[in-house]
Amino acid sequence: MLKILKYSFYDLMRSRWSYVYFAFYLLLGILLLFLNNDLSKAVITLMNVIIVLVPLIGAIFGVMYYYNSKEFTELLLAQPLKRSSIFLGQYLGVALSLSVSLIIGLGIPFVFYGLFKSNAIWDFSLLLITGTFLTLIFTALAFNIALSNENKIKGFGYAILLWLFLAIIYDGLFLMTLIMFEDYPLDKLSLVGTMLNPIDLSRTLILLKLDISALLGYTGAIFKQFFGTNFGLIVSFTTLIVWVILPVLRIVFKSKKKDF
Amino acid sequence: MVSIKGLHKKFGKNQVLNGIDLSIGDGGIFAVLGPNGSGKTTLIKAILGMVVPNKGEIKVHGEDIRKNTDYRYKIDYLPQIANFPNNLKVKELIRMIKDLRGKAAHDERLIEVFKLQPFLNQKLGNLSGGTRQKVNILLTFMFDSPLIILDEPTTGLDPISLIRLKDLIQAEKAKGKTILITSHIMSFVEEVSDEIVFLLEGEIYFKGPIQELKTKTNQPDFEHAIASILTDNHA
């Protein structure tokens, strides 16, 4: 698996898209620091961008890589390699190269701005960790979609729909449910609702750490009340890990049964 | 070398392989023939484990292929369509495959045979179809495996490379290897193969030497013998 990971990773690191992605984060970091002129504020703005954008890039890139490397995959399948190691290697290659672009792209401007001397360093690290988790989750989901759909257009369509649903529609539905049932106790419901969506979960997680009650919202407030800050962080991280493991298991399972 | 029992494969509603029983002995060149869509490639991919059969069992060197992937160390496979990662250089691809299989390879000699030196530093995406096929052949023949599977090896080759390929195949046969070929070029098949396996609608219609097929169909030459099978079964 490590050999496949190595080749996929190098292959992607040399592709134009990794540089575009890296350059984008670099610019974003510089721009935000320039506009906000304050590390903590820049972190908050950055959170809003990362929470929406990272899943989109992960989903699209994952699907794109899978379809583009179909020939490579077929070449590998005839070699004495396990299917699970081929697909896990490719998945990790994509997810890690995206994460590296994210971490380095954002890291450079913040480090130069004096991140290490500021107390925003933990908030910033948390932001990058969450970004990495979202990349891992959405790339895995994208691989699942691509493995189940031979048709590229359908695969891309589903990937975008998935992102649209989890990033935007889900929140709307969630809010409507809360309003419709406002006469009932909704603590448990909103807790579960947040856990079921990795994007919401990441947002709550970061806000809990940033400790900005104005931005926390209803769910955040309940999260905080229910778990307290530290326990809340642990629970959210565990759930994010589950969100990575489940789709990865399905990649292994699905790839074993597929015909090429 | 290879033994297949009761192999069934369906793609959706399309029954591609319908109970194939086949055993291929050690040494010699076997050609798998059949009209388009008769299941040749599916059969080969099933042996390689790329297609998962619905029913049946395949053994290579007496080992059930479902248990372990190590049997593929003993197979060299030439895929039908020579598609490679486009932004890789020829040299890098050769190095990568050598690294993945971790076996001694004689790529230098084959680069010489197919005159590939000028292309080593080019990206695979920029090569012509024929050159890509030569790279494909090189990747297949650079390892010394006892079983070689060639899916349409002649595609896109110029006459000189075709002659070299035939020499290569004969040389491998002389080493006592088993070679499995599919092709639509009947003259090529007639020239190189010792035995043919004729697939028709997912079943084995005929297996034996070419001479036997000619006698069976009462046709003087091989091409007409094949044509007569097809017309008799589709008339």
Coordinates of C-alpha atoms in Angstrom, one line a residue:
Chain A
M1 CA 0.0 0.0 0.0
L2 CA 2.8 2.4 0.8
K3 CA 4.3 2.1 -2.6
I4 CA 1.0 2.9 -4.3
L5 CA 0.6 5.8 -1.8
K6 CA 4.0 7.0 -2.7
Y7 CA 3.3 7.0 -6.5
S8 CA -0.1 8.5 -6.2
F9 CA 1.3 11.2 -3.9
Y10 CA 4.2 12.1 -6.2
D11 CA 1.9 12.0 -9.2
L12 CA -0.4 14.5 -7.6
M13 CA 2.3 16.6 -6.2
R14 CA 3.5 17.1 -9.7
S15 CA 0.1 17.9 -11.2
R16 CA -0.9 21.5 -11.8
W17 CA -4.0 21.2 -9.6
S18 CA -2.1 20.8 -6.4
Y19 CA -0.2 24.0 -7.1
V20 CA -3.4 25.9 -7.9
Y21 CA -4.9 24.6 -4.7
F22 CA -1.8 25.5 -2.8
A23 CA -1.5 29.0 -4.4
F24 CA -5.2 29.6 -3.6
Y25 CA -4.7 29.0 0.1
L26 CA -1.5 31.0 0.2
L27 CA -3.3 34.0 -1.4
L28 CA -6.3 33.5 0.9
G29 CA -4.1 33.5 4.0
I30 CA -2.2 36.6 2.9
L31 CA -5.4 38.4 2.0
L32 CA -7.2 37.6 5.2
L33 CA -4.3 38.7 7.3
F34 CA -3.9 41.9 5.3
L35 CA -7.6 42.7 5.6
N36 CA -8.2 41.7 9.2
N37 CA -4.8 42.8 10.5
D38 CA -5.4 40.4 13.4
L39 CA -4.6 36.8 13.8
S40 CA -7.7 35.7 15.8
K41 CA -10.1 37.5 13.5
A42 CA -8.4 36.0 10.5
V43 CA -8.8 32.5 12.0
I44 CA -12.6 33.0 12.3
T45 CA -13.0 34.2 8.7
L46 CA -10.8 31.4 7.6
M47 CA -13.0 28.9 9.4
N48 CA -16.0 30.0 7.4
V49 CA -14.1 29.5 4.1
I50 CA -12.5 26.2 5.1
I51 CA -15.7 24.7 6.3
V52 CA -17.4 25.2 2.9
L53 CA -14.5 24.9 0.5
V54 CA -12.4 22.0 1.8
P55 CA -15.3 19.5 1.5
L56 CA -16.0 20.8 -2.1
I57 CA -12.4 20.4 -3.2
G58 CA -12.1 17.0 -1.5
A59 CA -15.2 15.7 -3.1
I60 CA -14.4 17.0 -6.6
F61 CA -10.8 16.1 -6.5
G62 CA -11.5 12.6 -5.2
V63 CA -13.9 11.8 -8.0
M64 CA -11.7 13.4 -10.6
Y65 CA -8.6 11.5 -9.5
Y66 CA -10.4 8.2 -9.4
Y67 CA -11.8 8.6 -13.0
N68 CA -8.5 10.0 -14.3
S69 CA -6.4 7.2 -12.9
K70 CA -8.6 4.4 -14.2
E71 CA -5.8 3.2 -16.5
F72 CA -3.3 3.3 -13.8
T73 CA -5.6 1.3 -11.6
E74 CA -6.1 -1.4 -14.3
L75 CA -2.4 -1.6 -14.7
L76 CA -2.0 -2.1 -11.0
L77 CA -4.8 -4.7 -10.8
A78 CA -2.8 -7.1 -13.0
Q79 CA 0.1 -6.8 -10.6
P80 CA 0.5 -9.0 -7.5
L81 CA -1.1 -6.4 -5.3
K82 CA -4.1 -6.6 -3.0
R83 CA -7.1 -4.6 -4.2
S84 CA -7.5 -3.0 -0.8
S85 CA -3.9 -1.7 -0.9
I86 CA -4.4 -0.3 -4.4
F87 CA -7.4 1.7 -3.5
L88 CA -6.4 2.7 0.0
G89 CA -3.0 3.8 -1.4
Q90 CA -4.7 6.0 -4.0
Y91 CA -7.2 7.4 -1.5
L92 CA -4.5 8.3 0.9
G93 CA -2.4 9.7 -1.9
V94 CA -5.1 12.1 -2.8
A95 CA -6.2 13.0 0.7
L96 CA -2.7 13.6 1.9
S97 CA -1.6 15.7 -1.0
L98 CA -4.7 17.9 -0.6
S99 CA -4.0 18.2 3.2
V100 CA -0.4 19.1 2.6
S101 CA -1.4 21.9 0.1
L102 CA -3.9 23.1 2.7
I103 CA -1.5 23.1 5.7
I104 CA 1.5 24.5 3.9
G105 CA -0.6 27.0 1.9
L106 CA -2.2 28.5 4.9
G107 CA 0.7 27.9 7.3
I108 CA 3.2 30.0 5.4
P109 CA 1.4 33.4 5.7
F110 CA 0.3 32.8 9.3
V111 CA 3.8 31.8 10.4
F112 CA 5.3 34.8 8.8
Y113 CA 2.7 37.0 10.5
G114 CA 4.0 35.8 13.8
L115 CA 1.7 32.9 14.6
F116 CA 4.2 31.2 17.0
K117 CA 4.3 34.3 19.2
S118 CA 0.5 34.7 19.3
N119 CA -2.0 32.8 21.4
A120 CA -4.1 32.0 18.3
I121 CA -1.7 29.2 17.5
W122 CA -4.0 26.5 19.1
D123 CA -7.1 27.8 17.3
F124 CA -5.2 27.9 14.1
S125 CA -3.9 24.3 14.6
L126 CA -7.4 23.1 15.4
L127 CA -8.5 24.8 12.2
L128 CA -5.9 22.9 10.1
I129 CA -6.7 19.6 11.9
T130 CA -10.4 20.0 11.1
G131 CA -9.5 20.9 7.5
T132 CA -7.5 17.7 7.3
F133 CA -10.3 15.7 8.7
L134 CA -12.8 17.2 6.2
T135 CA -10.4 16.4 3.4
L136 CA -10.1 12.8 4.6
I137 CA -13.8 12.5 5.0
F138 CA -14.9 14.0 1.7
T139 CA -12.2 12.3 -0.4
A140 CA -13.3 9.0 1.0
L141 CA -16.9 9.8 0.2
A142 CA -15.9 10.8 -3.3
F143 CA -14.1 7.5 -3.8
N144 CA -17.2 5.7 -2.7
I145 CA -19.3 7.6 -5.2
A146 CA -16.8 7.0 -8.0
L147 CA -16.5 3.3 -7.2
S148 CA -20.2 2.9 -7.4
N149 CA -20.7 4.9 -10.6
E150 CA -19.0 3.9 -13.9
N151 CA -20.4 7.0 -15.5
K152 CA -18.2 10.0 -14.9
I153 CA -20.9 12.6 -15.3
K154 CA -23.1 10.8 -12.8
G155 CA -20.2 10.5 -10.4
F156 CA -19.4 14.2 -10.6
G157 CA -23.1 15.0 -10.2
Y158 CA -23.5 12.9 -7.1
A159 CA -20.3 14.4 -5.6
I160 CA -21.5 17.9 -6.1
L161 CA -25.0 17.0 -4.8
L162 CA -23.4 15.4 -1.7
W163 CA -21.5 18.6 -1.0
L164 CA -24.5 20.8 -1.6
F165 CA -26.6 18.7 0.7
L166 CA -24.2 18.6 3.6
A167 CA -22.9 22.2 3.3
I168 CA -26.1 24.0 2.6
I169 CA -29.4 22.1 2.3
Y170 CA -28.8 20.1 5.5
D171 CA -28.6 23.3 7.6
G172 CA -31.8 24.6 6.1
L173 CA -33.7 21.4 6.8
F174 CA -32.2 21.2 10.3
L175 CA -33.3 24.8 11.0
M176 CA -36.8 24.1 9.7
T177 CA -37.1 21.1 11.9
L178 CA -36.0 23.1 15.0
I179 CA -38.6 25.8 14.2
M180 CA -41.4 23.3 13.5
F181 CA -40.9 21.5 16.7
E182 CA -39.9 24.4 18.9
D183 CA -42.5 23.5 21.5
Y184 CA -40.7 20.2 22.3
P185 CA -37.3 19.7 23.9
L186 CA -34.8 19.6 21.1
D187 CA -31.5 19.1 22.8
K188 CA -31.0 15.5 21.8
L189 CA -32.3 16.0 18.3
S190 CA -29.9 18.9 17.6
L191 CA -27.0 17.0 19.1
V192 CA -27.6 14.0 16.9
G193 CA -28.3 16.3 13.9
T194 CA -24.9 18.0 14.3
M195 CA -23.1 14.7 14.7
L196 CA -24.6 13.4 11.5
N197 CA -23.1 16.1 9.4
P198 CA -19.3 16.4 9.4
I199 CA -19.4 20.0 8.2
D200 CA -21.7 21.1 11.0
L201 CA -19.7 19.1 13.4
S202 CA -16.4 20.8 12.4
R203 CA -18.0 24.2 12.6
T204 CA -19.3 23.5 16.2
L205 CA -15.9 22.0 17.1
I206 CA -14.0 25.1 16.1
L207 CA -16.5 27.5 17.6
L208 CA -16.3 25.6 20.9
K209 CA -12.6 26.0 20.9
L210 CA -12.7 29.7 19.9
D211 CA -15.2 30.2 22.7
I212 CA -17.2 32.8 20.9
S213 CA -20.7 32.5 22.3
A214 CA -22.2 34.9 19.8
L215 CA -21.3 32.7 16.9
L216 CA -22.1 29.4 18.6
G217 CA -25.8 29.4 17.8
Y218 CA -28.4 27.0 19.3
T219 CA -26.6 23.8 18.6
G220 CA -23.3 25.1 19.7
A221 CA -24.8 26.3 23.0
I222 CA -26.4 22.9 23.6
F223 CA -23.2 21.2 22.7
K224 CA -21.3 23.3 25.2
Q225 CA -23.9 22.9 27.9
F226 CA -24.2 19.2 27.3
F227 CA -20.5 18.2 27.1
G228 CA -18.6 21.2 28.4
T229 CA -15.8 22.4 26.3
N230 CA -13.2 19.7 26.7
F231 CA -15.5 16.7 26.7
G232 CA -17.3 18.3 23.7
L233 CA -14.0 18.4 21.8
I234 CA -13.3 14.8 22.5
V235 CA -16.7 13.7 21.4
S236 CA -16.5 15.7 18.2
F237 CA -13.1 14.3 17.4
T238 CA -14.3 10.8 17.9
T239 CA -17.3 11.4 15.7
L240 CA -15.0 12.8 13.0
I241 CA -12.8 9.8 13.2
V242 CA -15.9 7.5 12.8
W243 CA -16.8 9.7 9.8
V244 CA -13.4 8.8 8.2
I245 CA -13.4 5.1 9.1
L246 CA -16.9 4.2 7.8
P247 CA -16.4 5.4 4.2
V248 CA -12.9 4.0 4.1
L249 CA -14.3 0.6 5.1
R250 CA -16.8 0.8 2.3
I251 CA -14.0 1.5 -0.2
V252 CA -12.3 -1.7 0.9
F253 CA -15.5 -3.7 0.8
K254 CA -16.7 -2.3 -2.5
S255 CA -13.4 -2.6 -4.3
K256 CA -13.2 -6.3 -3.5
K257 CA -16.4 -7.0 -5.4
K258 CA -15.9 -4.7 -8.4
D259 CA -15.2 -5.9 -11.9
F260 CA -12.6 -4.1 -14.0
Chain B
M1 CA -1.0 -24.4 -15.4
V2 CA -4.5 -23.0 -15.5
S3 CA -7.6 -24.9 -14.7
I4 CA -11.1 -23.5 -14.8
K5 CA -14.2 -25.2 -13.7
G6 CA -17.8 -24.1 -14.3
L7 CA -17.0 -20.4 -14.7
H8 CA -20.1 -18.1 -15.0
K9 CA -20.1 -14.4 -15.3
K10 CA -22.9 -12.0 -15.8
F11 CA -22.7 -8.3 -16.4
G12 CA -26.2 -7.0 -15.5
K13 CA -28.5 -9.1 -17.6
N14 CA -25.8 -10.0 -20.1
Q15 CA -24.5 -13.6 -19.5
V16 CA -21.0 -13.3 -20.8
L17 CA -19.5 -16.6 -19.6
N18 CA -21.7 -19.5 -19.4
G19 CA -20.0 -22.5 -17.7
I20 CA -16.5 -22.5 -19.0
D21 CA -14.4 -25.6 -18.3
L22 CA -10.9 -25.3 -19.5
S23 CA -7.6 -26.7 -18.6
I24 CA -4.4 -25.4 -20.1
G25 CA -1.2 -27.5 -19.7
D26 CA 2.4 -26.5 -19.2
G27 CA 4.2 -25.0 -22.2
G28 CA 2.9 -24.1 -25.6
I29 CA 0.9 -21.2 -27.2
F30 CA -2.8 -21.2 -26.8
A31 CA -5.0 -18.8 -28.7
V32 CA -8.4 -17.8 -27.4
L33 CA -10.7 -16.9 -30.3
G34 CA -14.2 -15.9 -30.8
P35 CA -16.4 -13.2 -32.3
N36 CA -16.7 -9.8 -30.6
G37 CA -18.5 -10.1 -27.3
S38 CA -17.9 -13.8 -26.9
G39 CA -16.2 -13.3 -23.6
K40 CA -12.5 -13.6 -24.5
T41 CA -11.3 -10.6 -22.5
T42 CA -13.7 -11.4 -19.6
L43 CA -12.2 -14.9 -19.4
I44 CA -8.7 -13.5 -19.3
K45 CA -9.6 -10.9 -16.8
A46 CA -11.2 -13.6 -14.6
I47 CA -7.9 -15.5 -14.7
L48 CA -6.1 -12.4 -13.6
G49 CA -8.7 -11.7 -10.8
M50 CA -9.8 -8.4 -12.3
V51 CA -13.3 -9.7 -12.9
V52 CA -15.0 -11.5 -10.0
P53 CA -16.9 -14.6 -11.3
N54 CA -20.4 -15.3 -10.2
K55 CA -19.8 -19.0 -10.1
G56 CA -17.0 -21.4 -10.7
E57 CA -13.4 -21.8 -9.7
I58 CA -10.1 -20.9 -11.2
K59 CA -6.7 -22.4 -10.3
V60 CA -3.4 -21.2 -11.4
H61 CA -0.5 -23.6 -10.6
G62 CA -2.9 -25.5 -8.4
E63 CA -3.7 -22.5 -6.3
D64 CA -7.2 -21.1 -6.0
I65 CA -6.9 -17.5 -7.2
R66 CA -9.4 -16.2 -4.7
K67 CA -7.2 -17.0 -1.8
N68 CA -4.1 -15.0 -2.5
T69 CA -2.8 -12.4 -5.0
D70 CA 0.7 -13.8 -5.1
Y71 CA -0.1 -16.1 -8.0
R72 CA 0.1 -13.0 -10.2
Y73 CA 3.9 -12.9 -9.7
K74 CA 3.8 -15.9 -12.1
I75 CA 1.8 -14.1 -14.7
D76 CA 2.8 -11.4 -17.2
Y77 CA -0.2 -9.7 -18.7
L78 CA -0.5 -7.5 -21.7
P79 CA -3.7 -5.5 -21.6
Q80 CA -5.8 -4.9 -24.7
I81 CA -5.8 -1.2 -24.6
A82 CA -2.4 0.3 -23.8
N83 CA -3.6 3.1 -21.5
F84 CA -1.0 4.4 -19.0
P85 CA -0.9 7.3 -16.6
N86 CA -0.3 10.2 -19.0
N87 CA 2.0 12.4 -17.0
L88 CA 4.5 9.7 -16.3
K89 CA 7.6 9.2 -18.4
V90 CA 8.3 5.9 -20.0
K91 CA 11.4 5.5 -17.9
E92 CA 9.5 6.2 -14.7
L93 CA 6.7 3.7 -15.6
I94 CA 9.3 1.0 -16.2
R95 CA 11.0 1.8 -12.9
M96 CA 7.7 1.8 -11.1
I97 CA 6.5 -1.6 -12.4
K98 CA 9.9 -3.0 -11.5
D99 CA 9.6 -1.6 -8.0
L100 CA 6.1 -2.9 -7.6
R101 CA 6.9 -6.4 -8.6
G102 CA 10.3 -6.4 -7.0
K103 CA 11.8 -8.9 -9.4
A104 CA 14.9 -9.0 -11.7
A105 CA 13.9 -7.7 -15.1
H106 CA 15.6 -7.5 -18.5
D107 CA 14.2 -4.3 -19.7
E108 CA 17.5 -3.1 -21.2
R109 CA 17.4 -5.9 -23.8
L110 CA 13.8 -5.2 -24.8
I111 CA 14.4 -1.4 -25.1
E112 CA 17.1 -2.4 -27.5
V113 CA 14.8 -4.8 -29.4
F114 CA 12.0 -2.3 -29.9
K115 CA 14.2 0.7 -30.3
L116 CA 12.6 2.6 -27.4
Q117 CA 15.7 4.6 -26.3
P118 CA 14.5 7.9 -27.9
F119 CA 11.2 7.7 -26.0
L120 CA 12.5 6.9 -22.5
N121 CA 12.3 10.5 -21.4
Q122 CA 9.0 11.3 -23.0
K123 CA 5.7 11.3 -21.3
L124 CA 3.4 8.5 -22.0
G125 CA 0.6 10.8 -23.1
N126 CA 2.7 12.1 -26.0
L127 CA 3.4 8.7 -27.5
S128 CA 1.8 7.4 -30.6
G129 CA -0.5 4.3 -30.3
G130 CA 2.1 2.0 -31.7
T131 CA 4.9 3.2 -29.5
R132 CA 2.6 2.9 -26.5
Q133 CA 1.9 -0.7 -27.5
K134 CA 5.7 -1.3 -27.7
V135 CA 6.0 0.0 -24.1
N136 CA 3.1 -2.2 -23.2
I137 CA 4.9 -5.3 -24.7
L138 CA 8.1 -4.3 -22.9
L139 CA 6.4 -4.1 -19.5
T140 CA 4.9 -7.6 -20.2
F141 CA 8.0 -9.4 -21.4
M142 CA 10.6 -7.9 -19.0
F143 CA 9.8 -10.4 -16.3
D144 CA 10.4 -14.1 -16.5
S145 CA 7.0 -15.5 -15.5
P146 CA 6.0 -19.0 -16.5
L147 CA 2.5 -17.8 -17.8
I148 CA 2.2 -15.0 -20.3
I149 CA -1.2 -13.6 -21.2
L150 CA -1.5 -11.4 -24.3
D151 CA -4.7 -9.6 -25.1
E152 CA -4.6 -8.4 -28.7
P153 CA -0.9 -8.0 -28.8
T154 CA -0.7 -6.9 -32.4
T155 CA -2.7 -3.8 -32.1
G156 CA -1.0 -0.8 -33.8
L157 CA 2.3 -2.5 -34.4
D158 CA 4.3 -1.8 -37.6
P159 CA 5.5 -4.9 -39.6
I160 CA 9.0 -4.9 -38.2
S161 CA 7.8 -4.7 -34.6
L162 CA 5.3 -7.5 -35.4
I163 CA 8.1 -9.7 -36.6
R164 CA 10.0 -8.9 -33.4
L165 CA 7.0 -9.7 -31.3
K166 CA 6.6 -13.1 -33.0
D167 CA 10.3 -13.8 -32.4
L168 CA 9.8 -12.8 -28.8
I169 CA 6.8 -15.1 -28.4
Q170 CA 8.7 -18.0 -29.9
A171 CA 11.7 -17.4 -27.7
E172 CA 9.5 -17.5 -24.6
K173 CA 7.8 -20.7 -25.8
A174 CA 11.3 -22.3 -26.3
K175 CA 11.9 -21.6 -22.6
G176 CA 8.9 -23.8 -21.9
K177 CA 6.5 -21.1 -20.9
T178 CA 2.7 -21.1 -21.4
I179 CA 1.4 -18.3 -23.5
L180 CA -2.3 -17.4 -23.8
I181 CA -3.2 -15.1 -26.7
T182 CA -6.4 -13.5 -28.0
S183 CA -6.4 -11.9 -31.4
H184 CA -8.6 -11.1 -34.3
I185 CA -5.8 -11.4 -36.8
M186 CA -6.3 -15.0 -38.0
S187 CA -3.0 -15.2 -39.9
F188 CA -1.1 -14.2 -36.8
V189 CA -3.0 -16.9 -34.7
E190 CA -2.4 -19.5 -37.3
E191 CA 1.3 -18.7 -37.4
V192 CA 2.1 -18.7 -33.7
S193 CA -0.4 -20.9 -31.9
D194 CA -0.2 -24.6 -31.1
E195 CA -3.8 -24.9 -29.9
I196 CA -6.9 -22.8 -30.1
V197 CA -9.8 -22.4 -27.8
F198 CA -12.9 -21.1 -29.6
L199 CA -15.5 -19.3 -27.5
L200 CA -19.0 -18.8 -28.7
E201 CA -21.7 -17.1 -26.6
G202 CA -19.8 -17.7 -23.4
E203 CA -19.2 -21.4 -24.0
I204 CA -16.2 -23.3 -25.4
Y205 CA -17.2 -24.4 -28.9
F206 CA -13.9 -26.0 -29.8
K207 CA -10.6 -26.8 -28.2
G208 CA -7.7 -28.4 -30.1
P209 CA -5.0 -27.9 -32.7
I210 CA -5.8 -25.9 -35.8
Q211 CA -5.6 -29.0 -38.1
E212 CA -8.4 -30.6 -36.1
L213 CA -10.6 -27.6 -36.7
K214 CA -10.0 -27.7 -40.4
T215 CA -10.9 -31.4 -40.5
K216 CA -14.0 -30.8 -38.4
T217 CA -15.3 -28.0 -40.5
N218 CA -14.2 -29.5 -43.8
Q219 CA -12.4 -26.3 -44.8
P220 CA -9.0 -26.1 -46.4
D221 CA -7.7 -23.0 -44.6
F222 CA -8.0 -21.7 -41.1
E223 CA -9.8 -18.4 -41.8
H224 CA -12.6 -20.2 -43.7
A225 CA -12.8 -22.8 -40.9
I226 CA -13.5 -20.0 -38.4
A227 CA -15.9 -18.3 -40.8
S228 CA -17.8 -21.5 -41.3
I229 CA -18.3 -21.9 -37.5
L230 CA -19.7 -18.4 -37.3
T231 CA -22.1 -18.7 -40.3
D232 CA -23.3 -22.1 -39.1
N233 CA -24.1 -20.8 -35.7
H234 CA -25.6 -17.5 -36.7
A235 CA -27.5 -18.5 -39.9

